[in-house]
Short mmCIF file of C-alpha atoms and ligand atoms in Angstrom, two decimals:
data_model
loop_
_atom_site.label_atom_id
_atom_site.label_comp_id
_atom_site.label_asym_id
_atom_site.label_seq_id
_atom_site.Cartn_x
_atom_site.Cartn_y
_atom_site.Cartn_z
CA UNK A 1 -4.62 -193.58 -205.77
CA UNK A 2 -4.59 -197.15 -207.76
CA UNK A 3 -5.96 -197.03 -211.16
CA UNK A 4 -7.25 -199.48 -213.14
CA UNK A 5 -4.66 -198.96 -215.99
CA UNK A 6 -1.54 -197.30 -216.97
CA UNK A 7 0.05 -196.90 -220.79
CA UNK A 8 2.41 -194.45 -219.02
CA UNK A 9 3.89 -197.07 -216.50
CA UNK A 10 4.27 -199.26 -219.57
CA UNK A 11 6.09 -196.98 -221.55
CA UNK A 12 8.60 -196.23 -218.49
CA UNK A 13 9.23 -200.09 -217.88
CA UNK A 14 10.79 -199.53 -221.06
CA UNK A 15 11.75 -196.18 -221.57
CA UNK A 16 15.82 -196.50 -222.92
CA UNK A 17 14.55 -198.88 -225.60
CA UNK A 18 11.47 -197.19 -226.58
CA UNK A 19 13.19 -194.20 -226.34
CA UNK A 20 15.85 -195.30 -228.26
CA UNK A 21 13.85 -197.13 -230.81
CA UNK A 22 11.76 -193.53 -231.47
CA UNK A 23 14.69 -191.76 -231.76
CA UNK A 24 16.13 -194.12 -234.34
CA UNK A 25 13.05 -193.36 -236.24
CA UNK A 26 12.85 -189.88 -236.26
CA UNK A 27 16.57 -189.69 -237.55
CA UNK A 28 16.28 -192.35 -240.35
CA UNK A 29 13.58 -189.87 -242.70
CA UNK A 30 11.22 -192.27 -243.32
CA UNK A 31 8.20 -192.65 -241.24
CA UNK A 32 5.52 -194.83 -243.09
CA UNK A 33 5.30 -198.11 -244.78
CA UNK A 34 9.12 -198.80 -244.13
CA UNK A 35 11.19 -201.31 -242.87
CA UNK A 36 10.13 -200.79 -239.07
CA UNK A 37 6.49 -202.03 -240.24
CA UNK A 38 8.20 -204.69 -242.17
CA UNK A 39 10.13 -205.95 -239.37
CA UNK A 40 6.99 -205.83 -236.93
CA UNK A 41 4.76 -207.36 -239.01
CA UNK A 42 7.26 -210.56 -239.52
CA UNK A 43 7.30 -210.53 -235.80
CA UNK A 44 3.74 -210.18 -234.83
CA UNK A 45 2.59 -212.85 -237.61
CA UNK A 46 5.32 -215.57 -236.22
CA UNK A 47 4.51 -214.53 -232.59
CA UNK A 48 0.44 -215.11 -233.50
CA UNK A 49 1.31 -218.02 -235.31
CA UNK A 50 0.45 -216.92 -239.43
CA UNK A 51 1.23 -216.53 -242.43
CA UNK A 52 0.59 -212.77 -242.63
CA UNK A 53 0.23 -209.63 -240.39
CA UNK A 54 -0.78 -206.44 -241.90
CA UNK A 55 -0.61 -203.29 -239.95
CA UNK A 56 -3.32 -200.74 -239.88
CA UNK A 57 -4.38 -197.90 -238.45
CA UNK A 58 -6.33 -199.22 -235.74
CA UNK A 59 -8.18 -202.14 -234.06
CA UNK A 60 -11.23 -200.64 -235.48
CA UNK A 61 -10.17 -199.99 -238.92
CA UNK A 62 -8.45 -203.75 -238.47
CA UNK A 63 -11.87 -204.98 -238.48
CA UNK A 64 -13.18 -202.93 -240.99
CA UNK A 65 -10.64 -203.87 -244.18
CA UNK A 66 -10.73 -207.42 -242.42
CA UNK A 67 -14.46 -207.82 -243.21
CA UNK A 68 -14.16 -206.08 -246.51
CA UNK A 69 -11.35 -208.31 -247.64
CA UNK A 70 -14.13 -211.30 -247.29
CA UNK A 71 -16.20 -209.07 -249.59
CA UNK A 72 -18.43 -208.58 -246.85
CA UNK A 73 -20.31 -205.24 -248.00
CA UNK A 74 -23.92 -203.57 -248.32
CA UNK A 75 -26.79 -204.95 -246.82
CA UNK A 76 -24.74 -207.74 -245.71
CA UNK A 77 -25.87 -209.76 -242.16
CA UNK A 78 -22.83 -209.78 -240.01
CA UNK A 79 -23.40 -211.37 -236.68
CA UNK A 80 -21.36 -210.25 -233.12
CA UNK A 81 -22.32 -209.69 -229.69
CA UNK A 82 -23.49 -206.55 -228.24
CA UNK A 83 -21.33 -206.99 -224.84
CA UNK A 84 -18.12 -205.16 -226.42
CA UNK A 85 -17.06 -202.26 -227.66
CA UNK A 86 -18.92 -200.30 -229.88
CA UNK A 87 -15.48 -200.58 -232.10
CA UNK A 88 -16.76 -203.66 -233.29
CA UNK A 89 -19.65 -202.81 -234.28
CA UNK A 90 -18.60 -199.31 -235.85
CA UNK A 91 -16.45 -201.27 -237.99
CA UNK A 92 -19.22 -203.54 -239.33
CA UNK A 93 -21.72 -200.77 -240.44
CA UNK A 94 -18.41 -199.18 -241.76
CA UNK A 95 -18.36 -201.22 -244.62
CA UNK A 96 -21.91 -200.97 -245.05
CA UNK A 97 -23.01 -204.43 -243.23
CA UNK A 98 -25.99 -204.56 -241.00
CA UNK A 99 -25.13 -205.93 -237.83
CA UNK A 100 -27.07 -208.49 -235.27
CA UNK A 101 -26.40 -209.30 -231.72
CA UNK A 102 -26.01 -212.87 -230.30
CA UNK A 103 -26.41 -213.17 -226.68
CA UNK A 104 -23.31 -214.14 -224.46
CA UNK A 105 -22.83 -217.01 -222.11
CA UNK A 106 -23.33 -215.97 -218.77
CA UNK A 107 -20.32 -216.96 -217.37
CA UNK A 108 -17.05 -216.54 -219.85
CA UNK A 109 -19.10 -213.32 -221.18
CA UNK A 110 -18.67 -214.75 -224.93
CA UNK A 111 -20.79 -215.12 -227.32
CA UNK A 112 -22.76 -217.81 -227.30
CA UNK A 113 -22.96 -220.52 -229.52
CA UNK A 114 -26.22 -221.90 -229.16
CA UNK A 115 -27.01 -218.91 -229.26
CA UNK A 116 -25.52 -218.21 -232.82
CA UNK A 117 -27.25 -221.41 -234.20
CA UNK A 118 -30.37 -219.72 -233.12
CA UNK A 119 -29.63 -216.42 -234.16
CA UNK A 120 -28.82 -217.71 -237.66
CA UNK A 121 -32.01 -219.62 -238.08
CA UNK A 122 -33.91 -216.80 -237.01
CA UNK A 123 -32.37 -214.17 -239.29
CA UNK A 124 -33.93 -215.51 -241.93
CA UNK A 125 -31.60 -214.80 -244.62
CA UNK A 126 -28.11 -215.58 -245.37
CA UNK A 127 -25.37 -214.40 -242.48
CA UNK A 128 -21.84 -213.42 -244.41
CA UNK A 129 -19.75 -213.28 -241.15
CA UNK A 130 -19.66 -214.13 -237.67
CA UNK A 131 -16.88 -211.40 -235.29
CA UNK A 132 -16.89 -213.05 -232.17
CA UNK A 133 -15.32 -210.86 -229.42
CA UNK A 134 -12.22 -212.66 -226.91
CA UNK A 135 -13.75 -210.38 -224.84
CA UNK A 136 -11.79 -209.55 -221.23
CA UNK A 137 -8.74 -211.71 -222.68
CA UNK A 138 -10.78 -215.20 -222.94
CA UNK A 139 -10.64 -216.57 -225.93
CA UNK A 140 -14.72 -217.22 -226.52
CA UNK A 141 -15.67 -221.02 -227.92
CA UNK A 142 -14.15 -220.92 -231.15
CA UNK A 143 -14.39 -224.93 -231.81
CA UNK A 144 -18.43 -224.56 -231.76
CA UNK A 145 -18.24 -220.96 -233.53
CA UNK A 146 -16.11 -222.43 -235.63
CA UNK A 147 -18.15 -225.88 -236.82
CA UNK A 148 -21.63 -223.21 -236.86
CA UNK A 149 -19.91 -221.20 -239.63
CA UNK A 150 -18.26 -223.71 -241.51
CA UNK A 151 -21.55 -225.76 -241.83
CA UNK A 152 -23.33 -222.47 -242.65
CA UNK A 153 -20.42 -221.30 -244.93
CA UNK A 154 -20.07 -218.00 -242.92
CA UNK A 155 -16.63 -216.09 -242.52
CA UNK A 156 -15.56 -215.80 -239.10
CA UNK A 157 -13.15 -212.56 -238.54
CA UNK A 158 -11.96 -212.87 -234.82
CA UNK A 159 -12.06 -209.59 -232.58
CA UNK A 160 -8.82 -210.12 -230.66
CA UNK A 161 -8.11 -206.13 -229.82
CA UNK A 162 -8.24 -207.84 -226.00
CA UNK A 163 -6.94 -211.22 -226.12
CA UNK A 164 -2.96 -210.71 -227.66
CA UNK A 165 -1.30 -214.17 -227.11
CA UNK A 166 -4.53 -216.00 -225.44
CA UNK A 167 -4.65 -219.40 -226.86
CA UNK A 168 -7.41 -222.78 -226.52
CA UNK A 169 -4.87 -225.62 -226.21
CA UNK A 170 -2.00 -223.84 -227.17
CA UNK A 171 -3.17 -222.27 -230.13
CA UNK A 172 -3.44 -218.34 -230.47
CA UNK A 173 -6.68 -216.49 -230.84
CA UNK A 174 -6.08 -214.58 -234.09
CA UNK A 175 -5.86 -218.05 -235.87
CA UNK A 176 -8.99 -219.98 -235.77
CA UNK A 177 -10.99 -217.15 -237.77
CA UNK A 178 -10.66 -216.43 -241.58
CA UNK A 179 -8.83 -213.38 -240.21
CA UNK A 180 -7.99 -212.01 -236.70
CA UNK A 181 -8.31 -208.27 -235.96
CA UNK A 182 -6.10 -206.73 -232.97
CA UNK A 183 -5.99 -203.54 -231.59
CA UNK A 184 -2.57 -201.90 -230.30
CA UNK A 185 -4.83 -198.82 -228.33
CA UNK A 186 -2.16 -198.00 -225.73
CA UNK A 187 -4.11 -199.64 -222.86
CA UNK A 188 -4.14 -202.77 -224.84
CA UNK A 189 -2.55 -205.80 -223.46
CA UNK A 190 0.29 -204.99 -226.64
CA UNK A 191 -0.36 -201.13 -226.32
CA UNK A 192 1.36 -198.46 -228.78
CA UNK A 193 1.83 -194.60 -227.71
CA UNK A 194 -0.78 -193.64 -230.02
CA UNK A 195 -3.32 -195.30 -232.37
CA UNK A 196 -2.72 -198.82 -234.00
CA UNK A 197 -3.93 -202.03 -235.14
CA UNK A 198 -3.15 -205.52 -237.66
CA UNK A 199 -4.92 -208.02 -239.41
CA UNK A 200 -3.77 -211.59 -239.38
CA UNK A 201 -4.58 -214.23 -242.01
CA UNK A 202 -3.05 -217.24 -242.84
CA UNK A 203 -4.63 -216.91 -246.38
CA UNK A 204 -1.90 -214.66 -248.39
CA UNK A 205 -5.13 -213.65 -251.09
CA UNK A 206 -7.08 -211.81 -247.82
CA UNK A 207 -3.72 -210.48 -246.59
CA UNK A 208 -2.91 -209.00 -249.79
CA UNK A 209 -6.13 -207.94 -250.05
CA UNK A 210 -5.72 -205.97 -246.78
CA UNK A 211 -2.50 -204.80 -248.13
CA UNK A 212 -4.17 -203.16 -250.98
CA UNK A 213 -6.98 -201.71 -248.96
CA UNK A 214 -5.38 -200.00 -246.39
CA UNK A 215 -3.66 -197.60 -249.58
CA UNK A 216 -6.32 -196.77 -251.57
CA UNK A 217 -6.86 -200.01 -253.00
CA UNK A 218 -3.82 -199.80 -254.90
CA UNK A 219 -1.99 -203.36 -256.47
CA UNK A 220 0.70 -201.28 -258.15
CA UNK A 221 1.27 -197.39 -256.65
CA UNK A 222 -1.23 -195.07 -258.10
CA UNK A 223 -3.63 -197.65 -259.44
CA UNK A 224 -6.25 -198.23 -257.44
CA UNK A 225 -7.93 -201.51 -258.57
CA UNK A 226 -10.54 -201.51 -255.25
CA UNK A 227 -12.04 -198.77 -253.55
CA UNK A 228 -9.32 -198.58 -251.04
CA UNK A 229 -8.63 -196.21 -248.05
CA UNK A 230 -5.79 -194.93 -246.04
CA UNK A 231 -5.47 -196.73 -242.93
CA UNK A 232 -1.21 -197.23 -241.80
CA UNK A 233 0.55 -198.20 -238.92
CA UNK A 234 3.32 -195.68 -238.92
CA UNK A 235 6.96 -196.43 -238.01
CA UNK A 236 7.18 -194.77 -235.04
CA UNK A 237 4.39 -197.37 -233.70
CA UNK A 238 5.50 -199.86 -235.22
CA UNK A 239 9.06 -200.04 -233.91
CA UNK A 240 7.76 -198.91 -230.20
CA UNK A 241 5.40 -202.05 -230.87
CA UNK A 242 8.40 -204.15 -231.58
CA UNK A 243 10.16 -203.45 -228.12
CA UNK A 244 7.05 -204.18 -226.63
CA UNK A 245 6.40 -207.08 -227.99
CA UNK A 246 9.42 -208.73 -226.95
CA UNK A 247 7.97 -208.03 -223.53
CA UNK A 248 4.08 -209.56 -223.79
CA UNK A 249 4.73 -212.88 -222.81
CA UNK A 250 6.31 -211.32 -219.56
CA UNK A 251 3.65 -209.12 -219.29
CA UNK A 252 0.89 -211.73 -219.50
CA UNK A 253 2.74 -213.95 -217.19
CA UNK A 254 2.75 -210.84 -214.66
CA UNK A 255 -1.32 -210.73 -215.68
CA UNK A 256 -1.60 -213.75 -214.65
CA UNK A 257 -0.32 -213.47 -210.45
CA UNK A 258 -2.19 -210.92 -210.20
CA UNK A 259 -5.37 -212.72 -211.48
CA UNK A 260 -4.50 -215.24 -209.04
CA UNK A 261 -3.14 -213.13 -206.62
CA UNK A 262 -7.38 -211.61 -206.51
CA UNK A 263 -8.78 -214.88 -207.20
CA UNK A 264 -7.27 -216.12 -203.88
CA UNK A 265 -8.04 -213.51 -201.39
CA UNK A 266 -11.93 -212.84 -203.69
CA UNK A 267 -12.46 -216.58 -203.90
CA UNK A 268 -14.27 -217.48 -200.81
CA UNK A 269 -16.88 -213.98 -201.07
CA UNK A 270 -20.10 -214.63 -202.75
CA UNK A 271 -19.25 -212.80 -205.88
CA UNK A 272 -18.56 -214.17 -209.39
CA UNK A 273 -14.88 -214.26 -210.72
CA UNK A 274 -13.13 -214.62 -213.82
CA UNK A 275 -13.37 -218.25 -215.00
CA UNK A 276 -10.88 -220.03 -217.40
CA UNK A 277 -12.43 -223.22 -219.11
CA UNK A 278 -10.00 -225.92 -219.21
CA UNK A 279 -7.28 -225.54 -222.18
CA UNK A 280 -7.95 -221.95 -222.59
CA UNK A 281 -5.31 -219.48 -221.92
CA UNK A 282 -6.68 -215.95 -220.90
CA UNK A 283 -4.77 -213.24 -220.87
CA UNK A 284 -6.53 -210.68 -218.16
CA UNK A 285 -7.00 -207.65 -220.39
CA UNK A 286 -9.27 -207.20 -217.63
CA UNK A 287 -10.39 -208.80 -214.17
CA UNK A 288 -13.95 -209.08 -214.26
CA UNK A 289 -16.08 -209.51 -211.14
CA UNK A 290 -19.63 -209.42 -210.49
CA UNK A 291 -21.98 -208.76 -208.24
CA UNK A 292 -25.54 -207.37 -207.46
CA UNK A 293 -23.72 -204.28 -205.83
CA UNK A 294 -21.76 -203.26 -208.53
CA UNK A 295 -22.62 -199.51 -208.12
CA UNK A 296 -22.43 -200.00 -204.31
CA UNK A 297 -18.92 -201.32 -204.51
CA UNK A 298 -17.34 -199.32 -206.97
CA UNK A 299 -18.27 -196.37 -204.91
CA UNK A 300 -16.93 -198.13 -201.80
CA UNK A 301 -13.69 -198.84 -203.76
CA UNK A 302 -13.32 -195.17 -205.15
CA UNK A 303 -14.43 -193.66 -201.41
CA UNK A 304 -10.92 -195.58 -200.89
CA UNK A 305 -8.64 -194.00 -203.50
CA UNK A 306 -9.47 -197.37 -205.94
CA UNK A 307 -10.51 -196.27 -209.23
CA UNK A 308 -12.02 -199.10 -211.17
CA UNK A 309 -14.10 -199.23 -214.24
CA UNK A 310 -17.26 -201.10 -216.26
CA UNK A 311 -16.37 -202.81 -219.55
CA UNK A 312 -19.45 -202.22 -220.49
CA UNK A 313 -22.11 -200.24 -218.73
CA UNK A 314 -24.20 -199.46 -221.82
CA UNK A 315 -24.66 -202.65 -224.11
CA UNK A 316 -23.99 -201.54 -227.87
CA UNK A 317 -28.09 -202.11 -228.65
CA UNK A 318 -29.06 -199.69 -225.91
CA UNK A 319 -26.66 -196.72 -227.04
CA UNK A 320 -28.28 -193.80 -228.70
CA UNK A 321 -26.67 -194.52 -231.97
CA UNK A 322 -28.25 -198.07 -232.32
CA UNK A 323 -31.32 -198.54 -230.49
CA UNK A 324 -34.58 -199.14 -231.97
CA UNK A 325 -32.93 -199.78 -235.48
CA UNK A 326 -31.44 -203.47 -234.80
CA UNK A 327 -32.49 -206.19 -236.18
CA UNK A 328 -34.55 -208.55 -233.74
CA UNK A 329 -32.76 -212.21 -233.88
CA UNK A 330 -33.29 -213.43 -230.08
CA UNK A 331 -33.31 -212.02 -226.66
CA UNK A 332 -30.18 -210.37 -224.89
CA UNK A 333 -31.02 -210.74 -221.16
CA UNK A 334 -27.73 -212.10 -220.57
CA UNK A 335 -25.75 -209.08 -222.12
CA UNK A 336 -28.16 -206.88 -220.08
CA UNK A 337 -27.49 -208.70 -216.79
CA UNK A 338 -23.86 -208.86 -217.04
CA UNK A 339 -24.01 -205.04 -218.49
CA UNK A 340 -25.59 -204.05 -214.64
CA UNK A 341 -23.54 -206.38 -212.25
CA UNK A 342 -19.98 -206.07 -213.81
CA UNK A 343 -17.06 -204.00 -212.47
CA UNK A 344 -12.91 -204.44 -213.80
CA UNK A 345 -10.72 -204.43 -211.46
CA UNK A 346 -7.29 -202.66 -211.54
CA UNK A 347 -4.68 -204.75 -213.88
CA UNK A 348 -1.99 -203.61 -215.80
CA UNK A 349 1.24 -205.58 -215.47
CA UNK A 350 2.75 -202.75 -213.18
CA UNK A 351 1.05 -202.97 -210.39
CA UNK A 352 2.93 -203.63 -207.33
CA UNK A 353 2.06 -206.95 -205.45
CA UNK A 354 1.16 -204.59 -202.10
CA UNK A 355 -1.62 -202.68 -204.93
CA UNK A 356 -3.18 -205.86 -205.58
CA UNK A 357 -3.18 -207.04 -201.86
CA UNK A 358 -5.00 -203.46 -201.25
CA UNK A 359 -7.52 -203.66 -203.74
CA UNK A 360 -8.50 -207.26 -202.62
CA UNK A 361 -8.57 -207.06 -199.50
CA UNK A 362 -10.45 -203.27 -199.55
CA UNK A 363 -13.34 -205.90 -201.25
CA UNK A 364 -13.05 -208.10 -198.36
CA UNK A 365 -13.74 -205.33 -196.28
CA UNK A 366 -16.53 -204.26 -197.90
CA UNK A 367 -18.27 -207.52 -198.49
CA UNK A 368 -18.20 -207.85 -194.33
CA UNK A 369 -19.40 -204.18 -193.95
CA UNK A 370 -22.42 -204.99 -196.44
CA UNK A 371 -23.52 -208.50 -194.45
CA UNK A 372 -23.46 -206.51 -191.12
CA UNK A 373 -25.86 -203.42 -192.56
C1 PLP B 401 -10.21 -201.58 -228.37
C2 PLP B 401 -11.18 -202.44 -229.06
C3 PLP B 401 -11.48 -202.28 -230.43
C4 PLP B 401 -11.03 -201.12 -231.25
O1 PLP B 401 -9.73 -200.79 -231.25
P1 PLP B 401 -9.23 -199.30 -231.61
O2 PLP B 401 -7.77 -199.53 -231.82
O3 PLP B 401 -9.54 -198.45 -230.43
O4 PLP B 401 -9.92 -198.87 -232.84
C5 PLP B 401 -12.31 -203.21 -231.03
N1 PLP B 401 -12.85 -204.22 -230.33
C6 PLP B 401 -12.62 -204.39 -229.01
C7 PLP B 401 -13.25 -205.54 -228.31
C8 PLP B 401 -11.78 -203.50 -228.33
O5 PLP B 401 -11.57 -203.68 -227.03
#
């Protein structure tokens, strides 16, 4: 059987020095807020490329403090796309914002933005934020995002919980935002053994703000001077997080072949790959093909001990929990297309060269079987 992912193969690349690193944990008595945090969140900021990391609970609760240290709040508009995970938008009605979905370009799966111009025209009031999504491990456009907000004085808070160490011309997603949100959910490209997440800022007032939020709001201890929560990234994460990051580049790099490795044997079928603009790095959190026979294939592939899966089958506006109560600001086709034709292949930086030779050419096969019939 080949699976699409693995968080235990990642933790057994490593095993002696994540083993090691938990044990030395365990037996040092303090397992919050301490020096392993400390020492990760120096690491993760210089390997980003900030001033400041802060490390929270999760990629969702990332998001969360990140908006509310922009004072985004009540009733506030806060504009993302509704191809992603629902994280995202959890996060935004979390702090009490109102969400609305821009539609995504058709072929990096980003959001838009022309799209966003529109959107913010048509919302007729003021937007606080923009959270576009580096959705697959593309970074999306964030030169145009970035010229929309600032001419519309909008903070932009970067979803990067699938994008650690993608980059547009050498510079890492995380940075181009007011703040950058990452997850470290242990299938994550930087994946703990439980739950995690940091913000990045290069703005030491919303770092500190996120500092204060994620314990109870509290500038001094026991004073709460914001509404605050709890929301930590405890030491056993953090230190398994700083073996692992010593690893990412690695990792990506390994990402990488095997992108290649499909887009040579996938290119010549009529089927839509992954694309990289020119400049961008992407980091292949997932490889994203589609087709017309997505259900068709994925059966195929399964039928053949392939297990793949659908990042996202249900667009965030059609769930249960959101339709019919969304704002209207423009038409998601595009999200809805994608949404049907879209299947991830297997990647995880483990899998063997003769895995990925399988699962390609098993697609080959398939794609000759479905001309014939
Ligand atoms: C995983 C993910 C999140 C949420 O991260 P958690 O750590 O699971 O809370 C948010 N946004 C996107 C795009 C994600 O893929």
């Amino acid at each position: 059987m080949i699976v699409p992912t693995s968080p235990k193969a990642g933790y057994l690349a490593y095993k002696r020095q994540i083993d090691a690193a938990v044990a030395g944990v365990l037996d040092s008595g303090w397992y919050l807020l301490g020096d392993e945090l400390r020492r990760f969140e120096v690491d993760f900021a210089h390997y980003i490329g900030v001033g400041h990391a802060v490390g929270v609970a999760s990629g969702t609760d990332a998001i969360e403090l990140a908006l509310r240290a922009c004072g985004v709040g009540a009733g506030d508009l806060v504009l993302t796309v509704s191809h992603t995970a629902v994280a995202t938008v959890a996060a935004i009605e979390r702090c009490g914002a109102v969400p609305g979905f821009v539609d995504i370009d058709p072929v990096t799966y980003n959001m838009d933005p022309n799209r966003l111009e529109a959107a913010i025209h048509k919302a007729g009031r003021p937007v606080k934020a923009v959270v576009p999504v580096h959705l697959y491990g593309l970074p999306a456009d964030m030169k145009a995002i970035g010229s929309i907000a600032r001419e519309h004085g909008i903070y932009v808070i970067e979803d990067c919980a699938q994008a650690h160490g993608a980059a547009i011309d050498g510079r890492r997603v995380g940075t181009f935002g007011h703040v950058g949100a990452f997850s470290f959910y242990p299938t994550k490209n930087l994946g703990a053994l439980g739950d995690g997440g940091c913000v990045v800022s290069d703005d030491p007032a919303l770092a500190d703000r996120v500092r204060s939020l994620r314990e109870y709001g509290w500038q001094q201890r026991h004073v709460s001077t914001v509404p605050g929560v709890n929301s930590r990234l405890d030491e056993l994460q953090a230190a398994i997080l700083g073996v692992k990051l010593k690893h990412l580049d690695d990792e990506t790099g390994r990402r990488q072949e095997i992108a290649a490795a499909y887009d040579a044997t996938l290119g010549a079928l009529d089927m839509k790959l992954a694309m990289t603009p020119g400049g961008y790095m992407h980091v292949y959190h997932q490889y994203v093909i589609r087709t017309d026979q997505r259900d068709e294939l994925k059966r195929y592939l399964s039928d053949h001990d392939i297990a793949t899966l659908i990042h996202y089958p249900v667009p965030v506006h059609r769930q249960p929990a959101y339709a019919g109560r969304l704002l209207d600001i423009g038409s998601l086709e595009q999200t809805q297309q994608a949404a049907d034709q879209i299947l991830s292949l297997p990647m995880y930086p483990q899998l063997t060269n003769s895995q990925v030779a399988q699962v390609a050419e098993r697609i080959v096969a398939w794609s000759r079987r479905s001309d014939v019939s």
